[in-house]
Tab-separated table of C-alpha atoms in Angstrom:
chain	number	residue	atom	x	y	z
A	24	MET	CA	-14.166	-7.102	-108.672
A	25	THR	CA	-11.177	-7.283	-106.422
A	26	ARG	CA	-9.417	-10.280	-105.075
A	27	ALA	CA	-10.847	-9.763	-101.672
A	28	ASN	CA	-14.441	-10.043	-103.137
A	29	SER	CA	-13.592	-13.197	-104.998
A	30	SER	CA	-12.327	-14.688	-101.837
A	31	GLY	CA	-15.723	-14.190	-100.170
A	32	SER	CA	-17.622	-15.709	-103.097
A	33	GLY	CA	-15.001	-18.279	-103.896
A	34	SER	CA	-16.139	-20.802	-101.368
A	35	MET	CA	-19.541	-20.706	-102.907
A	36	ARG	CA	-18.116	-21.338	-106.371
A	37	ARG	CA	-15.926	-24.103	-105.073
A	38	HIS	CA	-19.021	-25.733	-103.541
A	39	GLU	CA	-21.080	-25.421	-106.712
A	40	LEU	CA	-18.271	-26.731	-108.804
A	41	ARG	CA	-17.675	-29.600	-106.440
A	42	THR	CA	-21.377	-30.508	-106.439
A	43	ARG	CA	-21.632	-30.253	-110.212
A	44	ASN	CA	-18.588	-32.477	-110.704
A	45	ALA	CA	-19.945	-34.938	-108.221
A	46	ARG	CA	-23.262	-35.084	-109.924
A	47	MET	CA	-21.589	-35.620	-113.323
A	48	GLU	CA	-19.557	-38.438	-111.910
A	49	HIS	CA	-22.717	-39.818	-110.289
A	50	GLU	CA	-24.503	-39.871	-113.610
A	51	GLN	CA	-21.624	-41.737	-115.270
A	52	THR	CA	-21.635	-44.465	-112.605
A	53	ARG	CA	-25.377	-44.778	-112.162
A	54	ARG	CA	-26.328	-48.423	-111.354
A	55	SER	CA	-27.976	-50.346	-114.210
A	56	ALA	CA	-29.900	-52.796	-112.068
A	57	PRO	CA	-33.438	-51.623	-111.256
A	58	ALA	CA	-34.600	-51.065	-107.716
A	59	HIS	CA	-36.418	-53.884	-105.915
A	60	PRO	CA	-39.988	-53.032	-105.021
A	61	ASP	CA	-39.096	-53.110	-101.409
A	62	GLN	CA	-36.318	-50.576	-101.976
A	63	ARG	CA	-38.725	-48.402	-104.001
A	64	ALA	CA	-41.211	-48.620	-101.096
A	65	LEU	CA	-38.598	-47.587	-98.555
A	66	ALA	CA	-37.637	-44.697	-100.800
A	67	GLU	CA	-41.295	-43.585	-100.660
A	68	VAL	CA	-41.059	-43.690	-96.876
A	69	PHE	CA	-38.146	-41.394	-96.908
A	70	THR	CA	-40.099	-38.841	-99.050
A	71	SER	CA	-42.398	-38.215	-96.064
A	72	VAL	CA	-42.615	-34.659	-94.878
A	73	SER	CA	-42.419	-36.137	-91.320
A	74	LEU	CA	-38.837	-37.175	-92.147
A	75	LEU	CA	-38.104	-33.884	-93.995
A	76	GLY	CA	-37.742	-36.034	-97.002
A	77	PRO	CA	-36.969	-35.110	-100.669
A	78	PRO	CA	-39.398	-35.839	-103.531
A	79	MET	CA	-38.957	-39.215	-105.231
A	80	SER	CA	-36.136	-39.154	-107.748
A	81	ASP	CA	-33.550	-41.389	-109.202
A	82	THR	CA	-30.958	-39.926	-106.875
A	83	LEU	CA	-32.998	-40.761	-103.847
A	84	LEU	CA	-33.621	-44.261	-105.156
A	85	GLU	CA	-29.982	-44.970	-105.714
A	86	LEU	CA	-29.120	-43.723	-102.259
A	87	VAL	CA	-31.641	-46.120	-100.711
A	88	CYS	CA	-30.428	-48.925	-102.853
A	89	HIS	CA	-26.852	-48.264	-101.604
A	90	LEU	CA	-27.927	-48.145	-97.915
A	91	PHE	CA	-30.447	-51.015	-97.856
A	92	SER	CA	-30.490	-54.373	-99.670
A	93	PRO	CA	-33.910	-55.590	-100.768
A	94	GLU	CA	-34.125	-57.817	-97.713
A	95	GLU	CA	-33.113	-54.912	-95.406
A	96	ALA	CA	-35.552	-52.561	-97.117
A	97	ALA	CA	-38.420	-54.942	-96.577
A	98	VAL	CA	-37.867	-54.657	-92.825
A	99	ALA	CA	-36.724	-50.989	-92.616
A	100	ARG	CA	-39.903	-49.652	-94.190
A	101	TYR	CA	-41.804	-50.747	-91.038
A	102	LEU	CA	-39.560	-48.997	-88.562
A	103	PRO	CA	-41.119	-46.063	-86.588
A	104	PHE	CA	-39.837	-42.468	-87.124
A	105	TYR	CA	-37.598	-40.912	-84.577
A	106	LEU	CA	-38.781	-42.747	-81.440
A	107	PRO	CA	-37.267	-46.284	-81.111
A	108	LYS	CA	-39.428	-49.351	-80.700
A	109	PRO	CA	-38.354	-52.886	-79.763
A	110	ILE	CA	-37.999	-55.519	-82.444
A	111	GLU	CA	-41.224	-57.194	-81.312
A	112	THR	CA	-43.200	-54.123	-82.264
A	113	ILE	CA	-41.385	-53.796	-85.600
A	114	ALA	CA	-42.137	-57.412	-86.312
A	115	HIS	CA	-45.744	-56.956	-85.572
A	116	ARG	CA	-45.988	-54.030	-87.933
A	117	ALA	CA	-44.190	-56.133	-90.647
A	118	ARG	CA	-46.541	-59.066	-89.944
A	119	THR	CA	-43.620	-61.416	-89.257
A	120	ARG	CA	-41.919	-63.026	-86.245
A	121	PRO	CA	-39.161	-61.226	-84.239
A	122	GLU	CA	-36.692	-64.004	-84.849
A	123	GLU	CA	-37.199	-63.621	-88.600
A	124	ILE	CA	-35.982	-59.937	-88.597
A	125	ARG	CA	-33.674	-59.682	-85.541
A	126	GLU	CA	-30.449	-60.279	-87.468
A	127	ILE	CA	-31.403	-57.835	-90.177
A	128	VAL	CA	-32.290	-55.064	-87.677
A	129	LEU	CA	-29.012	-55.619	-85.792
A	130	ARG	CA	-27.097	-55.480	-88.974
A	131	LEU	CA	-28.683	-52.172	-89.971
A	132	ALA	CA	-28.033	-50.792	-86.495
A	133	GLU	CA	-24.336	-51.794	-86.651
A	134	ARG	CA	-24.075	-50.018	-89.987
A	135	ARG	CA	-25.872	-47.007	-88.431
A	136	VAL	CA	-28.384	-46.548	-91.125
A	137	ILE	CA	-31.058	-46.818	-88.474
A	138	TYR	CA	-30.999	-45.314	-84.989
A	139	SER	CA	-30.715	-47.623	-81.997
A	140	ASN	CA	-30.682	-47.314	-78.170
A	141	SER	CA	-31.855	-49.332	-75.221
A	142	ARG	CA	-35.471	-48.981	-76.146
A	143	GLY	CA	-35.203	-50.156	-79.698
A	144	TYR	CA	-34.779	-48.909	-83.309
A	145	ALA	CA	-36.089	-46.175	-85.527
A	146	LEU	CA	-35.671	-44.420	-88.887
A	147	LEU	CA	-34.183	-40.892	-88.968
A	148	PRO	CA	-34.408	-38.308	-91.691
A	149	LEU	CA	-31.737	-38.741	-94.392
A	150	ILE	CA	-30.240	-35.308	-93.495
A	151	PRO	CA	-30.147	-34.029	-90.769
A	152	GLY	CA	-30.387	-37.290	-88.955
A	153	MET	CA	-28.959	-40.381	-90.541
A	154	PHE	CA	-26.181	-38.346	-92.149
A	155	GLU	CA	-24.732	-37.277	-88.805
A	156	TYR	CA	-25.366	-40.559	-87.058
A	157	LEU	CA	-23.763	-42.645	-89.865
A	158	LEU	CA	-20.642	-40.614	-90.238
A	159	MET	CA	-19.964	-39.395	-86.704
A	160	ASP	CA	-17.935	-42.428	-85.651
A	161	GLY	CA	-15.342	-41.585	-88.309
A	162	ARG	CA	-15.266	-44.797	-90.248
A	163	ASP	CA	-13.705	-44.550	-93.718
A	164	THR	CA	-14.524	-47.323	-96.173
A	165	PRO	CA	-15.459	-47.515	-99.891
A	166	TRP	CA	-19.054	-47.929	-98.744
A	167	HIS	CA	-18.905	-44.786	-96.715
A	168	ARG	CA	-17.271	-42.863	-99.448
A	169	ARG	CA	-20.006	-43.937	-101.970
A	170	TYR	CA	-22.604	-42.904	-99.375
A	171	ALA	CA	-20.958	-39.527	-99.125
A	172	GLN	CA	-21.069	-39.057	-102.844
A	173	LEU	CA	-24.800	-39.984	-102.969
A	174	ILE	CA	-25.932	-37.767	-100.074
A	175	VAL	CA	-23.995	-34.770	-101.316
A	176	ASP	CA	-25.607	-35.205	-104.681
A	177	LEU	CA	-29.132	-35.310	-103.115
A	178	PHE	CA	-28.688	-32.418	-100.797
A	179	GLY	CA	-27.246	-30.465	-103.659
A	180	THR	CA	-30.621	-30.674	-105.495
A	181	GLY	CA	-31.871	-28.011	-103.031
A	182	TYR	CA	-34.985	-29.991	-101.919
A	183	SER	CA	-34.525	-28.673	-98.326
A	184	SER	CA	-35.837	-25.242	-99.608
A	185	ARG	CA	-39.259	-26.865	-99.571
A	186	TYR	CA	-39.076	-26.844	-95.776
A	187	ASN	CA	-37.924	-23.344	-95.481
A	188	THR	CA	-41.025	-21.455	-96.422
A	189	SER	CA	-42.200	-20.321	-92.966
A	190	PRO	CA	-40.134	-18.816	-90.080
A	191	SER	CA	-39.212	-21.402	-87.478
A	192	PRO	CA	-36.493	-20.572	-84.968
A	193	LEU	CA	-34.810	-23.948	-84.915
A	194	ILE	CA	-31.087	-22.939	-84.926
A	195	ARG	CA	-29.247	-20.022	-83.418
A	196	THR	CA	-25.857	-18.468	-83.943
A	197	ILE	CA	-23.536	-18.134	-80.914
A	198	PRO	CA	-21.330	-15.150	-81.629
A	199	ILE	CA	-17.567	-14.946	-81.135
A	200	GLN	CA	-17.357	-13.900	-77.476
A	201	THR	CA	-14.802	-11.109	-77.859
A	202	ALA	CA	-17.206	-9.357	-80.220
A	203	VAL	CA	-20.027	-9.076	-77.808
A	204	GLU	CA	-18.881	-9.716	-74.223
A	205	GLU	CA	-18.312	-6.022	-73.420
A	206	GLU	CA	-21.812	-5.019	-74.566
A	207	SER	CA	-24.031	-4.137	-71.655
A	208	ARG	CA	-26.937	-5.787	-73.446
A	209	VAL	CA	-25.340	-9.173	-74.001
A	210	VAL	CA	-27.217	-12.134	-72.516
A	211	ASP	CA	-25.824	-15.417	-71.076
A	212	ALA	CA	-27.234	-17.329	-74.046
A	213	ASP	CA	-24.788	-15.460	-76.356
A	214	LEU	CA	-21.702	-16.506	-74.248
A	215	MET	CA	-19.859	-19.759	-75.007
A	216	SER	CA	-18.275	-19.404	-71.524
A	217	GLU	CA	-21.731	-19.718	-70.016
A	218	MET	CA	-22.547	-22.894	-71.835
A	219	ILE	CA	-19.185	-24.364	-70.768
A	220	ALA	CA	-19.862	-23.371	-67.125
A	221	CYS	CA	-23.358	-24.941	-67.072
A	222	HIS	CA	-22.221	-28.450	-67.774
A	223	HIS	CA	-20.095	-31.082	-66.066
A	224	ARG	CA	-20.043	-33.414	-69.073
A	225	LEU	CA	-18.469	-31.937	-72.220
A	226	ALA	CA	-17.281	-33.843	-75.334
A	227	VAL	CA	-16.072	-33.477	-78.833
A	228	LEU	CA	-17.085	-35.605	-81.875
A	229	ASN	CA	-14.411	-37.646	-83.644
A	230	VAL	CA	-15.145	-35.885	-86.872
A	231	CYS	CA	-17.216	-33.235	-88.465
A	232	GLN	CA	-19.578	-35.113	-90.702
A	233	CYS	CA	-19.956	-32.351	-93.258
A	234	ARG	CA	-16.188	-31.964	-93.709
A	235	GLN	CA	-15.792	-35.717	-93.711
A	236	SER	CA	-18.366	-36.180	-96.488
A	237	LEU	CA	-16.890	-33.437	-98.588
A	238	LEU	CA	-13.425	-34.863	-98.121
A	239	PHE	CA	-14.784	-38.259	-99.287
A	240	VAL	CA	-15.775	-36.640	-102.603
A	241	GLY	CA	-12.457	-34.850	-103.090
A	242	HIS	CA	-13.036	-31.441	-101.487
A	243	GLU	CA	-10.600	-30.264	-98.800
A	244	CYS	CA	-11.819	-27.729	-96.318
A	245	SER	CA	-10.406	-24.172	-96.782
A	246	ARG	CA	-10.813	-23.301	-93.032
A	247	SER	CA	-10.582	-26.369	-90.993
A	248	ASN	CA	-10.280	-30.158	-91.150
A	249	PRO	CA	-12.656	-33.244	-90.545
A	250	GLN	CA	-11.181	-33.764	-87.080
A	251	ASP	CA	-12.771	-30.531	-85.819
A	252	GLY	CA	-15.914	-32.277	-84.745
A	253	CYS	CA	-19.087	-30.866	-83.154
A	254	LEU	CA	-19.064	-29.777	-79.446
A	255	VAL	CA	-21.537	-31.594	-77.252
A	256	PHE	CA	-22.777	-30.879	-73.767
A	257	GLY	CA	-24.777	-32.528	-71.025
A	258	SER	CA	-26.535	-35.804	-71.786
A	259	PHE	CA	-25.561	-35.498	-75.438
A	260	ALA	CA	-21.932	-35.720	-74.422
A	261	GLU	CA	-22.499	-38.871	-72.407
A	262	SER	CA	-24.323	-40.612	-75.285
A	263	THR	CA	-21.689	-39.492	-77.766
A	264	VAL	CA	-18.824	-41.025	-75.678
A	265	GLU	CA	-20.888	-44.182	-74.918
A	266	SER	CA	-21.392	-44.808	-78.687
A	267	GLY	CA	-17.711	-44.388	-79.456
A	268	SER	CA	-18.326	-41.249	-81.556
A	269	GLY	CA	-16.435	-38.743	-79.357
A	270	ARG	CA	-14.360	-38.106	-76.325
A	271	PHE	CA	-14.809	-36.271	-73.092
A	272	VAL	CA	-12.884	-33.094	-72.470
A	273	SER	CA	-12.361	-30.802	-69.484
A	274	ARG	CA	-13.746	-27.351	-69.300
A	275	GLU	CA	-10.252	-25.923	-69.739
A	276	GLU	CA	-9.801	-28.192	-72.868
A	277	MET	CA	-13.171	-26.971	-74.240
A	278	ARG	CA	-12.255	-23.294	-73.827
A	279	ASP	CA	-9.000	-23.929	-75.825
A	280	ILE	CA	-10.924	-25.809	-78.534
A	281	VAL	CA	-13.561	-22.986	-78.758
A	282	GLN	CA	-10.812	-20.418	-79.022
A	283	GLU	CA	-8.991	-22.401	-81.725
A	284	ARG	CA	-12.205	-22.825	-83.742
A	285	TRP	CA	-12.871	-19.063	-83.623
A	286	GLU	CA	-9.382	-18.472	-84.801
A	287	LYS	CA	-10.131	-20.619	-87.823
A	288	ASN	CA	-13.170	-18.354	-88.585
A	289	LEU	CA	-15.786	-20.967	-87.964
A	290	VAL	CA	-19.328	-20.146	-87.207
A	291	PHE	CA	-20.866	-21.626	-84.072
A	292	MET	CA	-24.478	-22.991	-84.584
A	293	SER	CA	-26.665	-24.853	-82.036
A	294	ALA	CA	-30.290	-25.717	-81.311
A	295	ASN	CA	-32.088	-22.538	-80.094
A	296	LEU	CA	-32.027	-23.455	-76.362
A	297	VAL	CA	-30.652	-21.812	-73.222
A	298	PRO	CA	-27.027	-22.762	-72.265
A	299	SER	CA	-28.087	-25.157	-69.467
A	300	SER	CA	-29.885	-27.477	-71.868
A	301	SER	CA	-28.117	-30.492	-73.320
A	302	ASN	CA	-27.115	-29.457	-76.762
A	303	ALA	CA	-24.611	-29.764	-79.692
A	304	ILE	CA	-22.741	-27.021	-81.313
A	305	CYS	CA	-21.549	-27.354	-85.014
A	306	THR	CA	-18.523	-25.236	-85.817
A	307	CYS	CA	-19.370	-24.447	-89.501
A	308	CYS	CA	-17.563	-23.257	-92.576
A	309	ASP	CA	-19.215	-22.103	-95.891
A	310	CYS	CA	-17.312	-24.519	-98.033
A	311	CYS	CA	-18.422	-27.710	-96.312
A	312	CYS	CA	-21.234	-27.179	-93.831
A	313	HIS	CA	-24.626	-28.224	-95.310
A	314	TYR	CA	-26.600	-26.053	-92.990
A	315	LEU	CA	-24.621	-22.960	-94.093
A	316	GLU	CA	-25.058	-24.202	-97.714
A	317	SER	CA	-28.833	-24.151	-96.873
A	318	ILE	CA	-28.592	-20.620	-95.539
A	319	ASN	CA	-26.585	-19.330	-98.455
A	320	SER	CA	-28.422	-21.199	-101.256
A	321	PHE	CA	-31.684	-22.932	-100.034
A	322	LYS	CA	-33.577	-20.318	-97.918
A	323	GLY	CA	-32.195	-21.793	-94.730
A	324	ARG	CA	-32.415	-18.498	-92.880
A	325	MET	CA	-36.023	-19.304	-92.329
A	326	SER	CA	-34.921	-21.806	-89.678
A	327	LEU	CA	-32.401	-19.498	-88.001
A	328	ALA	CA	-33.471	-17.540	-85.045
A	329	PRO	CA	-32.851	-13.805	-85.174
A	330	PRO	CA	-29.501	-13.077	-83.296
A	331	LEU	CA	-29.255	-10.654	-80.387
A	332	PHE	CA	-26.746	-8.522	-82.319
A	333	LEU	CA	-26.440	-7.562	-85.991
A	334	ILE	CA	-23.518	-5.818	-87.592
A	335	GLN	CA	-23.213	-2.123	-88.401
A	336	VAL	CA	-20.379	-0.665	-90.515
A	337	ASP	CA	-19.133	2.903	-90.446
A	338	GLU	CA	-18.590	2.954	-94.237
A	339	SER	CA	-17.145	6.517	-94.044
A	340	SER	CA	-14.227	5.265	-92.099
A	341	CYS	CA	-13.870	1.862	-93.824
A	342	THR	CA	-10.590	1.268	-95.708
A	343	SER	CA	-12.036	-1.458	-97.914
A	344	CYS	CA	-9.200	-3.800	-97.012
A	345	GLY	CA	-11.300	-6.896	-97.438
A	346	LYS	CA	-10.340	-8.602	-94.112
A	347	CYS	CA	-14.097	-8.913	-93.312
A	348	VAL	CA	-14.814	-10.548	-96.653
A	349	LYS	CA	-12.273	-13.393	-96.047
A	350	VAL	CA	-13.810	-14.318	-92.606
A	351	CYS	CA	-17.508	-14.047	-93.499
A	352	ASN	CA	-19.241	-17.415	-94.148
A	353	THR	CA	-22.430	-15.936	-95.515
A	354	HIS	CA	-21.223	-13.434	-97.991
A	355	ALA	CA	-22.632	-10.437	-96.073
A	356	HIS	CA	-19.464	-8.441	-96.840
A	357	THR	CA	-18.112	-7.975	-100.415
A	358	ILE	CA	-15.758	-5.641	-102.224
A	359	GLU	CA	-17.201	-4.198	-105.370
A	360	ASP	CA	-15.131	-1.809	-107.533
A	361	ARG	CA	-12.678	-1.616	-104.595
A	362	VAL	CA	-15.414	-0.379	-102.229
A	363	HIS	CA	-16.810	-2.306	-99.263
A	364	ARG	CA	-20.485	-3.321	-99.369
A	365	TYR	CA	-22.440	-4.789	-96.471
A	366	ASN	CA	-25.679	-6.731	-97.032
A	367	HIS	CA	-27.457	-7.042	-93.637
A	368	GLU	CA	-29.904	-9.617	-95.160
A	369	HIS	CA	-26.989	-12.125	-95.429
A	370	CYS	CA	-25.730	-11.472	-91.852
A	371	ILE	CA	-26.232	-14.107	-89.211
A	372	GLY	CA	-24.589	-12.166	-86.338
A	373	CYS	CA	-21.498	-14.350	-85.774
A	374	GLY	CA	-19.218	-11.364	-85.069
A	375	LEU	CA	-16.240	-12.752	-86.909
A	376	CYS	CA	-15.946	-9.543	-89.003
A	377	VAL	CA	-15.852	-7.430	-85.858
A	378	THR	CA	-12.687	-9.026	-84.596
A	379	ALA	CA	-11.197	-9.163	-88.103
A	380	CYS	CA	-11.549	-5.463	-88.902
A	381	PRO	CA	-8.139	-3.698	-88.293
A	382	ALA	CA	-9.762	-0.245	-88.583
A	383	HIS	CA	-12.350	-1.109	-85.872
A	384	VAL	CA	-15.203	0.366	-87.987
A	385	ILE	CA	-17.350	-2.759	-87.694
A	386	THR	CA	-19.386	-2.936	-84.464
A	387	VAL	CA	-22.525	-4.759	-83.186
A	388	ALA	CA	-25.974	-3.278	-82.995
A	389	GLU	CA	-28.851	-4.671	-80.943
A	390	ASN	CA	-31.418	-6.541	-83.058
A	391	PRO	CA	-35.041	-5.466	-82.222
A	392	GLY	CA	-36.198	-8.834	-83.663
A	393	TYR	CA	-34.287	-10.930	-81.139
A	394	ARG	CA	-36.215	-13.460	-78.930
A	395	PRO	CA	-34.529	-15.377	-76.134
A	396	PRO	CA	-33.865	-19.139	-76.796
A	397	SER	CA	-36.148	-21.839	-75.639
A	398	LYS	CA	-35.921	-22.999	-71.954
A	399	SER	CA	-36.249	-26.797	-72.714
A	400	TRP	CA	-36.466	-29.128	-75.537
A	401	LEU	CA	-40.249	-29.430	-75.050
A	402	HIS	CA	-40.584	-25.655	-75.222
A	403	HIS	CA	-38.358	-25.727	-78.337
A	404	GLY	CA	-40.481	-28.257	-80.006
A	405	LEU	CA	-43.704	-26.374	-79.372
A	406	ARG	CA	-42.091	-23.121	-80.542
A	407	ILE	CA	-41.030	-24.478	-83.936
A	408	LEU	CA	-44.209	-26.547	-84.461
A	409	PRO	CA	-46.335	-23.878	-86.108
A	410	GLY	CA	-43.736	-22.993	-88.868
A	411	SER	CA	-43.048	-26.701	-89.468
A	412	VAL	CA	-46.655	-27.656	-89.805
A	413	LEU	CA	-47.226	-24.721	-92.180
A	414	SER	CA	-44.296	-25.746	-94.382
A	415	ALA	CA	-45.473	-29.375	-94.404
A	416	MET	CA	-48.994	-28.345	-95.392
A	417	LYS	CA	-47.621	-26.268	-98.229
A	418	ILE	CA	-45.593	-29.220	-99.487
A	419	LYS	CA	-48.560	-31.613	-99.301
A	420	LEU	CA	-50.851	-29.090	-101.081
A	421	THR	CA	-48.319	-28.526	-103.717
A	422	SER	CA	-47.791	-32.289	-104.253
A	423	SER	CA	-51.549	-32.811	-104.437
A	424	PHE	CA	-51.975	-30.086	-107.070
A	425	GLU	CA	-49.124	-31.545	-109.130
A	426	SER	CA	-50.589	-35.011	-108.983
A	427	VAL	CA	-54.004	-33.773	-110.137
A	428	LYS	CA	-52.434	-31.702	-112.845
A	429	ALA	CA	-50.337	-34.714	-114.055
A	430	GLY	CA	-53.471	-36.883	-114.016
A	431	ARG	CA	-55.275	-34.408	-116.260
A	432	LYS	CA	-52.507	-34.650	-118.824
A	433	LYS	CA	-52.842	-38.434	-119.160
A	434	PRO	CA	-54.783	-39.585	-122.293
């Protein structure tokens, strides 16, 4: 295998090595104190399929113990999922008085382990959800670094593959514009310029949470840096700046940022909505991004909408230079025995290889499986609901079967 091919798979090996080393360190430093019953109960809450949770494990329990003291866990276990509720409602669910829990809830909100807005407070999934919310303001403390170690360990177990059993077009790839803009079949949704033109409020997050978390565990990004935060549009931009997690930018600044990220060979991923909808775009790399890790290792393609364009390669004219291998974040291109190989099943249609090819033998081809993005967040939710429900049902049925099986083994 040539050096070009090892470059393409090297980021995967670095990620696996980093995860394994992190897990070994984690085992060596595992806390000796047992979890409090309230912490264990909260860990059970986080296993809910409604929160895209992992199965119960020592890793999950240690993460919850790091995030919540026993006193805090006793309150947090009664918070609603996703939709914030006032302290009075939470107190009623916990069968206590608002003044008894107010200070605790405010402390959790300040630490960003629970979501808060003007309507109240709520629990978010561990990842995606709390992970982004907790790290997006860019704070760097020993507590944050320990959290990063624990969440990287947990995600590295691959539990997210449980939720990737049925197609659900949650996320889409936005291709590099120069690769597709001259195509007569291109649609506005595939143009970053269209998204920029649709919004008056544009912002950039202070940090990329994925790169930040990996930096905290000793891994330096091979393509970018933690300061290359997500790009946010519309009401998302306003809330980002209001929370102190990002800064407004002009349209011209955003165009420059987009171009710079493309030059770093980052993949643009967003919720599968039309450009006019409020949205966030992650600019991802294969060595740090947890979603690309999911795509490459944990069946994450199930949640990726089919792109408008896929790649085609004129192998007869290919010089096997390996330039496409170096820019590809999903290992669709490889060099084997000095010959280029392309695996369309790994391609997500980002177009980086099109612009990288000096021989111009890589082009885009229309994907017959393409479907336009959702027109609103409501439409988006309804569209992904069937696949999400089916995956959740499979998880619950599997868990029930395993419980029955375990019960039969007891003497």
